[in-house]
Short mmCIF file of C-alpha atoms and ligand atoms in Angstrom, two decimals:
data_model
loop_
_atom_site.label_atom_id
_atom_site.label_comp_id
_atom_site.label_asym_id
_atom_site.label_seq_id
_atom_site.Cartn_x
_atom_site.Cartn_y
_atom_site.Cartn_z
CA UNK A 16 0.29 0.09 -0.20
CA UNK A 17 1.39 3.23 -0.37
CA UNK A 18 0.39 6.46 -0.03
CA UNK A 19 -0.56 9.76 -3.29
CA UNK A 20 -0.82 13.19 -2.37
CA UNK A 21 -3.23 13.95 -5.48
CA UNK A 22 -3.66 18.10 -5.23
CA UNK A 23 -6.80 19.17 -7.40
CA UNK A 24 -9.90 17.49 -6.63
CA UNK A 25 -11.21 17.86 -10.36
CA UNK A 26 -12.34 15.45 -12.49
CA UNK A 27 -8.60 13.70 -13.04
CA UNK A 28 -7.85 13.62 -9.83
CA UNK A 29 -10.67 12.24 -8.44
CA UNK A 30 -10.42 9.51 -11.65
CA UNK A 31 -7.32 8.98 -9.91
CA UNK A 32 -7.70 9.55 -6.23
CA UNK A 33 -10.83 6.75 -6.86
CA UNK A 34 -9.29 4.12 -8.31
CA UNK A 35 -6.24 4.09 -5.96
CA UNK A 36 -8.36 3.83 -3.34
CA UNK A 37 -10.20 0.70 -4.94
CA UNK A 38 -6.81 -1.06 -4.90
CA UNK A 39 -6.60 -0.31 -1.58
CA UNK A 40 -3.69 2.36 -1.55
CA UNK A 41 -4.09 5.97 0.92
CA UNK A 42 -5.37 8.92 -0.96
CA UNK A 43 -5.18 12.26 0.61
CA UNK A 44 -6.37 15.36 -1.27
CA UNK A 45 -5.84 18.56 -1.05
CA UNK A 46 -7.47 21.66 -3.51
CA UNK A 47 -7.06 25.32 -3.89
CA UNK A 48 -11.05 25.93 -3.99
CA UNK A 49 -13.43 25.69 -1.17
CA UNK A 50 -15.52 22.87 -2.71
CA UNK A 51 -14.27 19.91 -5.30
CA UNK A 52 -15.18 18.68 -8.47
CA UNK A 53 -13.24 21.76 -9.48
CA UNK A 54 -14.47 23.50 -13.15
CA UNK A 55 -17.93 21.13 -13.74
CA UNK A 56 -18.59 21.99 -9.92
CA UNK A 57 -22.78 22.65 -10.30
CA UNK A 58 -25.01 23.48 -7.21
CA UNK A 59 -28.90 23.36 -7.17
CA UNK A 60 -30.23 27.57 -6.24
CA UNK A 61 -33.59 27.17 -7.96
CA UNK A 62 -33.91 23.93 -8.33
CA UNK A 63 -31.45 24.44 -11.37
CA UNK A 64 -28.80 22.37 -11.65
CA UNK A 65 -26.56 25.35 -11.91
CA UNK A 66 -22.63 25.24 -14.20
CA UNK A 67 -19.92 28.18 -12.18
CA UNK A 68 -17.51 27.15 -14.05
CA UNK A 69 -19.63 27.84 -17.95
CA UNK A 70 -21.75 25.31 -20.00
CA UNK A 71 -20.04 21.17 -19.92
CA UNK A 72 -21.81 18.79 -21.94
CA UNK A 73 -20.55 16.01 -21.92
CA UNK A 74 -19.41 14.01 -24.66
CA UNK A 75 -17.41 11.23 -26.02
CA UNK A 76 -16.77 8.40 -28.56
CA UNK A 77 -15.59 6.75 -26.41
CA UNK A 78 -18.11 3.43 -25.46
CA UNK A 79 -15.18 2.99 -21.69
CA UNK A 80 -15.18 6.31 -20.69
CA UNK A 81 -18.68 6.42 -21.36
CA UNK A 82 -19.96 2.92 -19.71
CA UNK A 83 -17.07 4.62 -17.24
CA UNK A 84 -19.14 7.79 -16.69
CA UNK A 85 -22.53 6.08 -16.32
CA UNK A 86 -21.67 4.70 -13.26
CA UNK A 87 -22.04 7.68 -11.05
CA UNK A 88 -24.64 8.95 -12.84
CA UNK A 89 -27.22 8.81 -15.12
CA UNK A 90 -27.03 10.70 -18.08
CA UNK A 91 -30.71 12.96 -19.22
CA UNK A 92 -30.63 12.93 -23.61
CA UNK A 93 -29.25 16.90 -23.42
CA UNK A 94 -28.20 16.84 -27.46
CA UNK A 95 -25.64 20.93 -27.60
CA UNK A 96 -27.12 22.44 -30.40
CA UNK A 97 -26.24 26.22 -29.74
CA UNK A 98 -27.71 29.33 -32.04
CA UNK A 99 -25.89 31.91 -32.64
CA UNK A 100 -26.41 35.89 -32.78
CA UNK A 101 -24.96 37.79 -34.09
CA UNK A 102 -26.34 41.86 -34.73
CA UNK A 103 -29.70 39.66 -33.59
CA UNK A 104 -29.80 37.66 -36.55
CA UNK A 105 -30.32 33.65 -35.28
CA UNK A 106 -28.05 31.13 -36.69
CA UNK A 107 -28.13 27.22 -35.61
CA UNK A 108 -24.47 25.82 -34.81
CA UNK A 109 -22.79 23.84 -36.04
CA UNK A 110 -22.10 25.14 -39.81
CA UNK A 111 -24.68 22.67 -41.10
CA UNK A 112 -27.48 23.27 -43.51
CA UNK A 113 -29.42 25.70 -41.78
CA UNK A 114 -27.02 27.94 -41.24
CA UNK A 115 -26.17 27.47 -45.02
CA UNK A 116 -29.88 28.24 -46.06
CA UNK A 117 -29.50 31.12 -43.28
CA UNK A 118 -27.05 32.62 -44.72
CA UNK A 119 -26.69 32.65 -48.63
CA UNK A 120 -31.25 31.09 -49.94
CA UNK A 121 -29.70 27.76 -50.63
CA UNK A 122 -31.21 24.71 -50.19
CA UNK A 123 -29.21 21.68 -51.50
CA UNK A 124 -25.57 20.52 -50.25
CA UNK A 125 -24.30 21.20 -54.11
CA UNK A 126 -25.09 24.50 -53.05
CA UNK A 127 -23.50 25.12 -50.05
CA UNK A 128 -20.36 23.68 -51.46
CA UNK A 129 -20.07 25.74 -54.17
CA UNK A 130 -20.62 28.31 -52.02
CA UNK A 131 -18.10 27.43 -49.98
CA UNK A 132 -15.81 26.64 -52.10
CA UNK A 133 -16.65 30.24 -54.75
CA UNK A 134 -15.84 32.09 -51.15
CA UNK A 135 -12.38 29.29 -50.09
CA UNK A 136 -10.51 30.03 -53.60
CA UNK A 137 -8.84 33.37 -51.99
CA UNK A 138 -6.45 31.35 -50.49
CA UNK A 139 -5.41 29.77 -53.86
CA UNK A 140 -5.58 26.10 -52.51
CA UNK A 141 -3.34 27.07 -50.20
CA UNK A 142 -3.14 24.47 -46.66
CA UNK A 143 -4.70 26.33 -44.25
CA UNK A 144 -1.66 26.86 -41.81
CA UNK A 145 -3.14 29.65 -38.76
CA UNK A 146 -7.31 29.59 -37.96
CA UNK A 147 -8.26 32.09 -40.43
CA UNK A 148 -7.16 30.44 -43.32
CA UNK A 149 -8.39 27.47 -41.79
CA UNK A 150 -11.80 28.22 -41.18
CA UNK A 151 -11.92 30.15 -45.13
CA UNK A 152 -10.99 26.98 -46.53
CA UNK A 153 -14.10 24.63 -44.13
CA UNK A 154 -17.01 27.49 -44.37
CA UNK A 155 -15.79 30.27 -46.55
CA UNK A 156 -15.65 34.03 -45.89
CA UNK A 157 -18.84 34.91 -44.97
CA UNK A 158 -19.70 32.63 -42.38
CA UNK A 159 -15.96 33.17 -41.19
CA UNK A 160 -16.58 37.34 -41.36
CA UNK A 161 -19.77 36.93 -39.16
CA UNK A 162 -19.59 33.81 -36.82
CA UNK A 163 -15.95 32.61 -36.39
CA UNK A 164 -13.80 35.88 -36.63
CA UNK A 165 -15.10 38.00 -34.11
CA UNK A 166 -16.35 34.95 -31.45
CA UNK A 167 -13.10 33.48 -32.27
CA UNK A 168 -10.99 36.65 -31.58
CA UNK A 169 -12.95 38.23 -28.34
CA UNK A 170 -12.96 34.05 -26.74
CA UNK A 171 -8.91 34.23 -27.26
CA UNK A 172 -7.74 37.43 -27.06
CA UNK A 173 -5.72 37.20 -30.68
CA UNK A 174 -5.73 37.93 -33.63
CA UNK A 175 -7.54 34.48 -36.58
CA UNK A 176 -4.25 34.77 -38.11
CA UNK A 177 -2.01 33.65 -35.10
CA UNK A 178 -3.97 31.33 -33.65
CA UNK A 179 -3.58 27.27 -34.43
CA UNK A 180 -6.16 25.89 -37.16
CA UNK A 181 -7.33 22.64 -35.30
CA UNK A 182 -9.40 24.60 -31.88
CA UNK A 183 -11.40 25.41 -35.39
CA UNK A 184 -11.10 21.50 -36.52
CA UNK A 185 -13.47 20.91 -33.58
CA UNK A 186 -16.07 21.91 -34.88
CA UNK A 187 -17.90 19.67 -37.65
CA UNK A 188 -18.74 21.09 -40.78
CA UNK A 189 -22.47 19.50 -42.39
CA UNK A 190 -24.01 19.84 -45.46
CA UNK A 191 -27.08 18.06 -43.11
CA UNK A 192 -30.29 19.54 -41.61
CA UNK A 193 -28.41 18.18 -38.41
CA UNK A 194 -27.99 21.37 -35.49
CA UNK A 195 -26.43 18.36 -32.61
CA UNK A 196 -22.86 20.74 -32.07
CA UNK A 197 -20.79 17.22 -31.84
CA UNK A 198 -20.65 14.08 -33.56
CA UNK A 199 -20.01 11.48 -31.07
CA UNK A 200 -21.74 8.33 -30.25
CA UNK A 201 -22.87 9.60 -26.86
CA UNK A 202 -24.11 12.62 -25.34
CA UNK A 203 -26.24 14.41 -21.95
CA UNK A 204 -25.79 15.48 -18.90
CA UNK A 205 -25.90 14.18 -15.51
CA UNK A 206 -29.42 14.25 -14.37
CA UNK A 207 -28.39 15.60 -10.43
CA UNK A 208 -25.11 17.72 -12.17
CA UNK A 209 -21.85 17.19 -12.03
CA UNK A 210 -20.54 17.50 -8.33
CA UNK A 211 -21.98 14.11 -7.36
CA UNK A 212 -20.09 12.32 -9.49
CA UNK A 213 -16.54 13.45 -8.21
CA UNK A 214 -18.43 13.32 -4.91
CA UNK A 215 -18.70 9.15 -5.04
CA UNK A 216 -14.82 8.92 -6.69
CA UNK A 217 -13.67 10.36 -3.17
CA UNK A 218 -16.61 8.70 -1.17
CA UNK A 219 -14.46 6.62 -0.24
CA UNK A 220 -12.54 5.41 2.98
CA UNK A 221 -9.30 6.07 2.59
CA UNK A 222 -10.39 8.54 1.08
CA UNK A 223 -9.48 12.18 2.57
CA UNK A 224 -9.87 15.33 0.92
CA UNK A 225 -9.20 18.85 2.14
CA UNK A 226 -10.81 21.95 0.51
CA UNK A 227 -9.02 25.54 0.95
CA UNK A 228 -5.93 23.82 1.39
CA UNK A 229 -3.44 25.63 -0.71
CA UNK A 230 -0.65 23.47 -1.79
CA UNK A 231 2.29 25.52 -2.32
CA UNK A 232 1.82 27.17 1.43
CA UNK A 233 3.54 24.05 1.73
CA UNK A 234 5.19 22.40 -0.71
CA UNK A 235 7.90 20.93 0.31
CA UNK A 236 6.64 19.55 3.51
CA UNK A 237 4.41 17.89 0.76
CA UNK A 238 7.81 16.59 -0.90
CA UNK A 239 8.80 14.86 1.72
CA UNK A 240 5.90 14.02 2.95
CA UNK A 241 4.72 12.12 0.06
CA UNK A 242 5.93 8.94 -1.93
CA UNK A 243 4.06 9.94 -4.83
CA UNK A 244 1.72 12.84 -5.62
CA UNK A 245 -0.46 13.83 -8.25
CA UNK A 246 -0.32 16.95 -9.27
CA UNK A 247 -3.00 18.92 -11.47
CA UNK A 248 -2.82 22.33 -11.30
CA UNK A 249 0.04 24.13 -13.46
CA UNK A 250 3.34 23.05 -13.99
CA UNK A 251 4.90 26.18 -14.45
CA UNK A 252 3.22 27.44 -11.21
CA UNK A 253 4.48 23.57 -9.85
CA UNK A 254 8.02 24.89 -11.11
CA UNK A 255 7.57 29.10 -9.92
CA UNK A 256 7.82 30.01 -13.41
CA UNK A 257 11.44 29.51 -13.67
CA UNK A 258 11.24 28.78 -17.16
CA UNK A 259 9.12 32.01 -17.38
CA UNK A 260 4.71 31.78 -18.10
CA UNK A 261 2.58 29.78 -19.47
CA UNK A 262 -0.16 31.97 -21.12
CA UNK A 263 -3.41 31.28 -20.37
CA UNK A 264 -7.47 31.88 -21.05
CA UNK A 265 -9.02 33.33 -17.89
CA UNK A 266 -12.94 33.76 -18.48
CA UNK A 267 -15.41 36.13 -15.66
CA UNK A 268 -19.26 34.91 -14.87
CA UNK A 269 -21.84 36.89 -14.50
CA UNK A 270 -24.74 35.37 -12.96
CA UNK A 271 -28.75 36.84 -12.46
CA UNK A 272 -31.81 35.31 -11.35
CA UNK A 273 -34.90 36.63 -13.98
CA UNK A 274 -38.14 36.43 -13.47
CA UNK A 275 -39.00 34.67 -16.36
CA UNK A 276 -39.07 31.57 -17.17
CA UNK A 277 -37.80 31.31 -20.12
CA UNK A 278 -35.44 34.07 -21.25
CA UNK A 279 -33.29 32.45 -24.23
CA UNK A 280 -35.12 29.67 -25.51
CA UNK A 281 -31.59 27.36 -25.83
CA UNK A 282 -29.21 26.05 -22.83
CA UNK A 283 -26.00 27.75 -25.12
CA UNK A 284 -26.14 30.88 -27.03
CA UNK A 285 -22.71 32.73 -28.74
CA UNK A 286 -22.26 36.20 -29.54
CA UNK A 287 -20.15 36.63 -32.72
CA UNK A 288 -19.49 39.91 -33.24
CA UNK A 289 -17.19 41.57 -31.80
CA UNK A 290 -18.48 44.74 -29.90
CA UNK A 291 -20.29 42.53 -27.44
CA UNK A 292 -17.84 41.96 -24.68
CA UNK A 293 -19.25 38.52 -23.84
CA UNK A 294 -19.20 35.38 -25.83
CA UNK A 295 -21.94 33.43 -25.17
CA UNK A 296 -24.82 33.22 -22.08
CA UNK A 297 -26.58 30.01 -21.16
CA UNK A 298 -29.95 29.84 -19.90
CA UNK A 299 -28.86 26.22 -17.18
CA UNK A 300 -32.64 24.94 -17.08
CA UNK A 301 -32.55 24.18 -20.41
CA UNK A 302 -29.35 21.27 -20.27
CA UNK A 303 -32.87 19.97 -18.25
CA UNK A 304 -35.51 20.60 -20.69
CA UNK A 305 -36.68 23.51 -18.14
CA UNK A 306 -36.19 22.29 -15.02
CA UNK A 307 -36.67 24.46 -11.79
CA UNK A 308 -38.84 26.88 -10.05
CA UNK A 309 -41.96 27.97 -12.40
CA UNK A 310 -41.12 31.45 -13.78
CA UNK A 311 -37.27 31.59 -11.93
CA UNK A 312 -35.24 31.16 -14.53
CA UNK A 313 -30.67 31.60 -14.03
CA UNK A 314 -28.54 32.98 -17.13
CA UNK A 315 -25.05 33.25 -16.96
CA UNK A 316 -22.95 35.46 -19.32
CA UNK A 317 -19.19 34.38 -20.31
CA UNK A 318 -17.40 37.19 -20.93
CA UNK A 319 -13.16 36.15 -21.43
CA UNK A 320 -9.69 37.98 -20.33
CA UNK A 321 -6.03 37.75 -20.30
CA UNK A 322 -4.73 35.67 -17.46
CA UNK A 323 -2.97 37.40 -15.03
CA UNK A 324 -0.84 35.19 -11.63
CA UNK A 325 -3.88 34.93 -8.65
CA UNK A 326 -6.09 34.38 -11.69
CA UNK A 327 -8.23 30.93 -12.57
CA UNK A 328 -6.94 29.42 -15.82
CA UNK A 329 -9.33 28.43 -18.41
CA UNK A 330 -7.83 27.51 -20.90
CA UNK A 331 -4.40 27.12 -22.47
CA UNK A 332 -2.42 28.42 -25.02
CA UNK A 333 -1.56 26.42 -27.58
CA UNK A 334 -0.01 28.05 -29.82
CA UNK A 335 3.75 27.35 -31.14
CA UNK A 336 5.24 29.73 -28.26
CA UNK A 337 3.11 28.21 -25.78
CA UNK A 338 3.59 24.13 -26.33
CA UNK A 339 7.68 24.72 -26.95
CA UNK A 340 7.65 25.55 -23.54
CA UNK A 341 4.68 23.97 -22.48
CA UNK A 342 7.97 20.99 -23.83
CA UNK A 343 10.89 22.36 -22.13
CA UNK A 344 8.10 22.55 -18.85
CA UNK A 345 7.50 19.10 -19.19
CA UNK A 346 11.53 17.76 -19.21
CA UNK A 347 12.05 19.68 -16.61
CA UNK A 348 9.49 17.46 -14.20
CA UNK A 349 10.74 14.44 -16.39
CA UNK A 350 14.51 15.55 -14.72
CA UNK A 351 13.51 16.64 -11.68
CA UNK A 352 10.31 15.67 -10.48
CA UNK A 353 11.23 12.18 -9.79
CA UNK A 354 7.14 11.53 -8.07
CA UNK A 355 4.87 14.01 -9.44
CA UNK A 356 2.79 12.46 -11.80
CA UNK A 357 1.12 16.04 -13.60
CA UNK A 358 -2.37 15.60 -15.11
CA UNK A 359 -5.09 17.18 -16.14
CA UNK A 360 -5.61 20.24 -18.46
CA UNK A 361 -3.35 22.33 -16.67
CA UNK A 362 -0.75 19.63 -15.76
CA UNK A 363 -0.98 18.75 -18.64
CA UNK A 364 -1.63 22.10 -20.92
CA UNK A 365 -3.73 20.73 -23.27
CA UNK A 366 -7.04 21.84 -24.00
CA UNK A 367 -8.84 18.82 -22.67
CA UNK A 368 -12.92 17.82 -23.44
CA UNK A 369 -14.08 15.96 -19.50
CA UNK A 370 -13.61 12.44 -21.67
CA UNK A 371 -10.01 13.09 -22.12
CA UNK A 372 -9.22 14.16 -18.65
CA UNK A 373 -10.83 10.96 -17.55
CA UNK A 374 -9.48 8.88 -20.35
CA UNK A 375 -6.09 10.64 -19.54
CA UNK A 376 -6.15 9.59 -15.57
CA UNK A 377 -7.17 6.29 -16.69
CA UNK A 378 -3.70 6.05 -18.16
CA UNK A 379 -1.75 6.82 -15.70
CA UNK A 380 -3.36 4.28 -13.64
CA UNK A 381 -2.51 1.87 -15.84
CA UNK A 382 1.36 3.14 -15.92
CA UNK A 383 1.56 3.41 -11.84
CA UNK A 384 -0.27 0.05 -11.24
CA UNK A 385 -0.01 -1.91 -14.36
CA UNK A 386 -3.11 -3.55 -14.51
N1 GDU B 414 -16.07 29.20 -32.78
C1 GDU B 414 -16.44 30.12 -33.46
N2 GDU B 414 -18.01 30.52 -32.88
C2 GDU B 414 -18.65 30.13 -32.52
C3 GDU B 414 -18.44 28.94 -31.72
C4 GDU B 414 -17.31 28.45 -31.96
O1 GDU B 414 -15.69 31.23 -33.97
O2 GDU B 414 -19.60 30.46 -32.67
C5 GDU B 414 -14.54 28.88 -32.59
C6 GDU B 414 -13.59 29.19 -31.95
O3 GDU B 414 -12.32 29.01 -32.62
C7 GDU B 414 -13.70 28.17 -30.63
C8 GDU B 414 -13.92 27.60 -30.93
O4 GDU B 414 -14.97 27.54 -32.27
O5 GDU B 414 -12.38 28.96 -29.59
C9 GDU B 414 -13.53 26.30 -30.55
O6 GDU B 414 -15.52 25.86 -30.04
P1 GDU B 414 -15.82 24.73 -28.92
O7 GDU B 414 -17.46 25.32 -28.33
O8 GDU B 414 -15.38 23.94 -28.79
O9 GDU B 414 -14.82 25.97 -28.15
P2 GDU B 414 -15.61 26.44 -25.44
O10 GDU B 414 -13.80 24.99 -25.55
O11 GDU B 414 -15.47 27.09 -25.88
O12 GDU B 414 -16.45 24.95 -25.68
C10 GDU B 414 -17.55 24.64 -25.54
C11 GDU B 414 -17.06 23.39 -24.24
C12 GDU B 414 -18.11 22.40 -26.25
C13 GDU B 414 -19.22 23.06 -25.87
C14 GDU B 414 -19.38 24.62 -25.49
C15 GDU B 414 -20.51 24.53 -25.45
O13 GDU B 414 -15.55 22.65 -25.40
O14 GDU B 414 -17.71 20.93 -26.02
O15 GDU B 414 -19.29 22.36 -24.11
O16 GDU B 414 -18.31 25.53 -24.85
O17 GDU B 414 -21.57 25.41 -26.47
#
């Protein structure tokens, strides 16, 4: 039996703790915030599960991960179909025949394809090297201008010319009238919220959990006391930013309780113009088909902002420079941090979705315990 310290009670740390405890190990979990569950934390207000750190929709094509997560919650049949609001014009997402029809009046896939090809011709067949070129190549200039450029530059704080192409390839482009945001086989929202998943993962008697505890207040003591540490915070902070700061994107959430039954008719509405300061408004009750108290709703506006030390980091900014710096930190970790494993969005500096986080944690479990 070994004694593990898990730093961070988010999905990565909790999955590892659960699996270690199942194998008879003792696990102490410490968490800087005053609650568990990291960014998937949800809290019930007015009978509505409020996603405290932005919209989280579980989706995966990995049967194993889907079965795994279903041990901890029952999922509803929610299908993410955000709409885009561009100066009051409404378009369906992801980019599909409904979007193309509204924008260009085209009716058949052939007409839409022809329109896209006409607009992408300005790239002269060049292989897309940044997000702007990738977007134009996928959907043409009109959609790029109305639905991508403003939104992306607000979200990332960089010109689309300086952002990696893979970010926009997260979204499907379809020549069908299908508004499902994901291509995955499985998707849904846990009935009763996300927090219960992490609660159940951490429920073992072999796991102790302390919230409101900062690893950095006693880093050296922890390193002495524990033979094995799973660190899910920022890898650059772990090394006191000794090689420089990695870049993160932060967010500010502004929630409001309104005395109306239905504010926007959809869980997620993206504001894709450059002027509106927020990127999206989520109306939480629609993740659960209008559940909650009658005549009440809770909405959250999401404002992207630059990250400065002390802010919550949400997204790693995986451009070339930052990835190169992360590689240096990774090498430093491999050389000097023998008994510390770095995991999760911040520890591995990866734009992970929830299913990928669980999968990455299970990989660590496998290499640690060899089964
Ligand atoms: N994008 C646009 N316009 C849009 C939406 C997205 O240009 O209207 C571009 C942006 O560059 C964005 C990229 O596509 O950065 C990827 O978009 P995602 O929706 O995947 O970005 P997020 O990580 O913010 O999305 C999160 C979750 C998604 C989903 C979404 C809510 O990662 O899985 O839950 O919130 O709809």
